[in-house]
Amino acid sequence: MKAVLFDLYETLVTENHPEWHVPAPAPGQRLGMPQGEFNREWAARYGARMSGRLPLYGDVLRDICRACRIDPPEEEIASMQAERAAAKARPFERLDPAVVETLRALKAEGYRIGLVSNASRDETAAWDSSGLSALVEEPVFSCAEGLVKPSPAIYRVACDRLGVDAGAAFFVGDGGSDELRGADSAGLKAVWATWFIERWPWDWVGKAARTSDAFPRCRRVEELPALLESFPA
């Protein structure tokens, strides 16, 4: 048995299509606090967001307000939660045809397909109704498992559910969260996927490159099946 585990955001779907970027008030402004302070508090809760301890955007906003001694503006938080839910659903409404066809091609070649994603509950809400859910046999989300990439344990969960040895599996991702080195530590063969981040660069590209450029790079998703077959057995 052989398998390919994919990252989700900026690998199977992208949030960075320029049509989706519209000016909006900063979250800190909407909560009544300096944006720099909000950014620090948001970053400090990364583990809690990804592991499911703070499952929804509104939960994170309320926690930040409490820490900063701000009365949570509930009406504003409800509006921000609804806007985020819509934004997180948007990438699943317009899938890249090349990604879909590549998944089908890999399945036709006998690969089992899995997913390992650091994601909060908001970010996974649209998964079941998306076209990807029928192509991915085992989606493993950090918020459901309480495990966060790059921990090797989360990759092993996905391999176990697919019934494959880690040594017979690939992990394909854009490199955020040091995910490629995590996959490598778990015994998988890692591939750096840059088909979205080269098309619409985002602010983690440089950081991802520092931990990812040691791994084989795939710039076009259509080239992925041939790249995987080129790995030594």
Tab-separated table of C-alpha atoms in Angstrom:
chain	number	residue	atom	x	y	z
A	1	MET	CA	0.000	0.000	0.000
A	2	LYS	CA	1.148	3.545	-0.734
A	3	ALA	CA	-0.363	6.873	0.238
A	4	VAL	CA	-0.108	10.611	-0.234
A	5	LEU	CA	-1.023	12.882	2.670
A	6	PHE	CA	-1.731	16.484	1.746
A	7	ASP	CA	-1.759	19.718	3.663
A	8	LEU	CA	-4.988	21.684	3.102
A	9	TYR	CA	-4.588	25.469	2.902
A	10	GLU	CA	-2.265	26.687	0.127
A	11	THR	CA	-1.872	23.078	-1.022
A	12	LEU	CA	-5.321	21.727	-1.929
A	13	VAL	CA	-7.113	25.078	-1.595
A	14	THR	CA	-5.944	28.678	-1.409
A	15	GLU	CA	-7.202	31.616	0.615
A	16	ASN	CA	-5.089	34.094	-1.308
A	17	HIS	CA	-6.937	34.586	-4.568
A	18	PRO	CA	-6.748	38.354	-5.136
A	19	GLU	CA	-10.482	38.596	-5.832
A	20	TRP	CA	-11.136	37.687	-2.206
A	21	HIS	CA	-9.023	40.435	-0.671
A	22	VAL	CA	-11.286	43.336	0.197
A	23	PRO	CA	-10.513	46.185	2.608
A	24	ALA	CA	-11.998	45.644	6.043
A	25	PRO	CA	-11.568	47.162	9.506
A	26	ALA	CA	-8.791	45.502	11.476
A	27	PRO	CA	-9.921	43.063	14.196
A	28	GLY	CA	-8.213	45.073	16.930
A	29	GLN	CA	-10.049	48.199	15.846
A	30	ARG	CA	-13.361	46.344	15.959
A	31	LEU	CA	-12.643	45.108	19.484
A	32	GLY	CA	-11.397	48.494	20.704
A	33	MET	CA	-7.698	47.694	21.125
A	34	PRO	CA	-4.433	48.478	19.300
A	35	GLN	CA	-3.930	46.174	16.329
A	36	GLY	CA	-0.369	45.345	17.370
A	37	GLU	CA	-1.628	44.138	20.735
A	38	PHE	CA	-4.327	42.063	19.032
A	39	ASN	CA	-1.747	40.494	16.704
A	40	ARG	CA	0.410	39.432	19.663
A	41	GLU	CA	-2.546	37.953	21.524
A	42	TRP	CA	-3.760	36.144	18.391
A	43	ALA	CA	-0.343	34.606	17.768
A	44	ALA	CA	-0.053	33.550	21.413
A	45	ARG	CA	-3.193	31.440	20.994
A	46	TYR	CA	-2.048	29.511	17.924
A	47	GLY	CA	-1.713	26.223	19.787
A	48	ALA	CA	-5.080	26.636	21.502
A	49	ARG	CA	-6.768	27.442	18.184
A	50	MET	CA	-5.231	24.580	16.244
A	51	SER	CA	-5.656	21.959	18.971
A	52	GLY	CA	-9.339	22.742	19.466
A	53	ARG	CA	-9.064	24.239	22.944
A	54	LEU	CA	-10.449	27.490	21.507
A	55	PRO	CA	-12.549	26.006	18.699
A	56	LEU	CA	-14.247	29.034	17.138
A	57	TYR	CA	-13.114	32.502	16.156
A	58	GLY	CA	-15.577	34.029	18.599
A	59	ASP	CA	-14.074	31.961	21.424
A	60	VAL	CA	-10.613	33.336	20.602
A	61	LEU	CA	-11.887	36.912	20.440
A	62	ARG	CA	-13.594	36.618	23.823
A	63	ASP	CA	-10.454	35.100	25.340
A	64	ILE	CA	-8.359	37.972	23.996
A	65	CYS	CA	-10.824	40.512	25.359
A	66	ARG	CA	-10.709	38.903	28.797
A	67	ALA	CA	-6.892	38.892	28.817
A	68	CYS	CA	-6.802	42.545	27.768
A	69	ARG	CA	-9.567	43.546	30.215
A	70	ILE	CA	-11.986	44.605	27.522
A	71	ASP	CA	-15.697	43.948	27.813
A	72	PRO	CA	-16.413	41.607	24.875
A	73	PRO	CA	-18.588	43.500	22.345
A	74	GLU	CA	-20.905	40.541	21.715
A	75	GLU	CA	-22.735	41.988	18.722
A	76	GLU	CA	-19.433	42.803	17.015
A	77	ILE	CA	-17.992	39.377	17.864
A	78	ALA	CA	-21.060	37.649	16.402
A	79	SER	CA	-20.629	39.674	13.203
A	80	MET	CA	-16.906	38.855	13.026
A	81	GLN	CA	-17.643	35.162	13.567
A	82	ALA	CA	-20.149	35.124	10.694
A	83	GLU	CA	-17.743	36.948	8.372
A	84	ARG	CA	-14.929	34.531	9.177
A	85	ALA	CA	-17.171	31.511	8.573
A	86	ALA	CA	-18.028	32.872	5.117
A	87	ALA	CA	-14.367	33.615	4.351
A	88	LYS	CA	-13.246	30.142	5.402
A	89	ALA	CA	-15.938	28.503	3.255
A	90	ARG	CA	-14.979	30.488	0.149
A	91	PRO	CA	-11.872	28.465	-0.867
A	92	PHE	CA	-13.967	25.299	-1.022
A	93	GLU	CA	-16.492	26.883	-3.381
A	94	ARG	CA	-13.974	27.350	-6.195
A	95	LEU	CA	-11.601	24.395	-6.305
A	96	ASP	CA	-8.637	24.457	-8.659
A	97	PRO	CA	-9.471	21.948	-11.457
A	98	ALA	CA	-5.823	20.877	-11.691
A	99	VAL	CA	-5.801	19.927	-8.008
A	100	VAL	CA	-8.963	17.862	-8.407
A	101	GLU	CA	-7.644	16.088	-11.498
A	102	THR	CA	-4.327	15.343	-9.806
A	103	LEU	CA	-6.078	13.734	-6.842
A	104	ARG	CA	-8.097	11.586	-9.250
A	105	ALA	CA	-4.934	10.624	-11.133
A	106	LEU	CA	-3.172	9.588	-7.931
A	107	LYS	CA	-6.132	7.484	-6.848
A	108	ALA	CA	-6.185	5.837	-10.284
A	109	GLU	CA	-2.510	4.955	-9.817
A	110	GLY	CA	-3.306	3.158	-6.578
A	111	TYR	CA	-2.403	5.777	-3.992
A	112	ARG	CA	-4.554	6.157	-0.901
A	113	ILE	CA	-5.224	9.831	-0.224
A	114	GLY	CA	-5.139	11.449	3.198
A	115	LEU	CA	-5.028	14.917	4.675
A	116	VAL	CA	-3.117	16.368	7.633
A	117	SER	CA	-4.059	19.948	8.408
A	118	ASN	CA	-3.537	22.401	11.219
A	119	ALA	CA	-6.989	23.929	11.320
A	120	SER	CA	-9.522	25.309	13.749
A	121	ARG	CA	-13.135	24.213	13.738
A	122	ASP	CA	-14.143	27.273	11.694
A	123	GLU	CA	-11.647	26.291	9.016
A	124	THR	CA	-12.978	22.750	8.690
A	125	ALA	CA	-16.712	23.539	8.723
A	126	ALA	CA	-17.044	23.526	4.921
A	127	TRP	CA	-15.000	20.367	4.397
A	128	ASP	CA	-17.816	17.791	4.363
A	129	SER	CA	-19.800	19.672	1.713
A	130	SER	CA	-16.795	20.308	-0.526
A	131	GLY	CA	-15.803	18.336	-3.597
A	132	LEU	CA	-12.538	17.392	-1.911
A	133	SER	CA	-14.186	15.289	0.774
A	134	ALA	CA	-15.095	12.606	-1.765
A	135	LEU	CA	-11.480	12.394	-2.960
A	136	VAL	CA	-9.731	12.274	0.423
A	137	GLU	CA	-10.225	9.048	2.332
A	138	GLU	CA	-8.930	10.137	5.736
A	139	PRO	CA	-8.883	13.821	6.704
A	140	VAL	CA	-6.978	14.410	9.937
A	141	PHE	CA	-7.539	17.854	11.442
A	142	SER	CA	-5.504	19.147	14.353
A	143	CYS	CA	-8.557	20.587	16.123
A	144	ALA	CA	-10.170	17.130	16.243
A	145	GLU	CA	-7.032	15.229	17.285
A	146	GLY	CA	-5.485	17.661	19.750
A	147	LEU	CA	-2.220	17.219	17.810
A	148	VAL	CA	-0.543	19.996	15.830
A	149	LYS	CA	2.024	19.848	13.023
A	150	PRO	CA	4.987	19.488	13.079
A	151	SER	CA	4.435	16.857	15.775
A	152	PRO	CA	5.263	13.492	14.137
A	153	ALA	CA	2.290	11.974	15.964
A	154	ILE	CA	-0.322	13.647	13.754
A	155	TYR	CA	1.201	12.177	10.565
A	156	ARG	CA	1.271	8.735	12.152
A	157	VAL	CA	-2.427	9.023	13.003
A	158	ALA	CA	-3.181	9.593	9.317
A	159	CYS	CA	-0.972	6.684	8.205
A	160	ASP	CA	-2.594	4.353	10.732
A	161	ARG	CA	-6.082	5.273	9.519
A	162	LEU	CA	-5.075	4.660	5.922
A	163	GLY	CA	-3.444	1.358	6.862
A	164	VAL	CA	-0.034	2.274	5.434
A	165	ASP	CA	3.466	2.366	6.857
A	166	ALA	CA	4.975	5.829	7.155
A	167	GLY	CA	7.827	4.703	4.909
A	168	ALA	CA	5.338	4.050	2.101
A	169	ALA	CA	3.712	7.466	2.400
A	170	PHE	CA	4.392	10.945	1.067
A	171	PHE	CA	3.466	14.259	2.636
A	172	VAL	CA	2.841	17.197	0.289
A	173	GLY	CA	2.508	20.719	1.663
A	174	ASP	CA	3.395	24.389	1.238
A	175	GLY	CA	5.786	24.258	4.191
A	176	GLY	CA	4.001	26.338	6.813
A	177	SER	CA	4.289	25.275	10.464
A	178	ASP	CA	7.550	23.443	9.668
A	179	GLU	CA	5.304	20.663	8.374
A	180	LEU	CA	7.809	19.096	5.960
A	181	ARG	CA	10.422	18.478	8.610
A	182	GLY	CA	7.680	17.108	10.849
A	183	ALA	CA	6.651	14.647	8.136
A	184	ASP	CA	10.259	13.684	7.543
A	185	SER	CA	10.709	13.050	11.278
A	186	ALA	CA	7.673	10.746	11.192
A	187	GLY	CA	9.291	8.695	8.411
A	188	LEU	CA	7.343	10.041	5.410
A	189	LYS	CA	8.854	11.356	2.191
A	190	ALA	CA	8.157	15.103	2.047
A	191	VAL	CA	7.479	17.270	-1.028
A	192	TRP	CA	7.348	21.061	-1.012
A	193	ALA	CA	4.246	22.233	-2.911
A	194	THR	CA	4.601	25.787	-4.254
A	195	TRP	CA	1.905	25.911	-6.932
A	196	PHE	CA	-0.253	28.340	-4.930
A	197	ILE	CA	2.364	30.271	-2.969
A	198	GLU	CA	4.275	31.124	-6.142
A	199	ARG	CA	1.102	32.232	-7.897
A	200	TRP	CA	-0.085	34.453	-5.049
A	201	PRO	CA	2.804	34.947	-2.609
A	202	TRP	CA	1.845	35.279	1.029
A	203	ASP	CA	3.675	36.508	4.106
A	204	TRP	CA	4.975	33.077	5.193
A	205	VAL	CA	6.714	32.238	1.931
A	206	GLY	CA	10.147	33.294	3.124
A	207	LYS	CA	9.712	31.567	6.466
A	208	ALA	CA	8.448	28.394	4.793
A	209	ALA	CA	11.397	28.379	2.407
A	210	ARG	CA	13.885	28.350	5.279
A	211	THR	CA	12.550	25.005	6.489
A	212	SER	CA	11.369	23.566	3.168
A	213	ASP	CA	14.006	24.097	0.500
A	214	ALA	CA	15.852	20.941	1.556
A	215	PHE	CA	12.963	18.902	0.125
A	216	PRO	CA	11.975	18.183	-3.487
A	217	ARG	CA	9.889	21.045	-4.863
A	218	CYS	CA	6.791	20.774	-7.033
A	219	ARG	CA	5.798	24.010	-8.758
A	220	ARG	CA	2.843	22.653	-10.763
A	221	VAL	CA	0.370	20.264	-9.220
A	222	GLU	CA	0.030	18.390	-12.532
A	223	GLU	CA	3.672	17.345	-12.177
A	224	LEU	CA	3.165	15.738	-8.776
A	225	PRO	CA	2.385	12.132	-9.874
A	226	ALA	CA	5.569	11.926	-11.947
A	227	LEU	CA	7.610	13.449	-9.125
A	228	LEU	CA	6.337	10.888	-6.621
A	229	GLU	CA	7.148	8.037	-8.998
A	230	SER	CA	10.698	9.345	-9.328
A	231	PHE	CA	11.448	8.726	-5.638
A	232	PRO	CA	13.572	5.633	-4.959
A	233	ALA	CA	11.546	2.691	-3.711
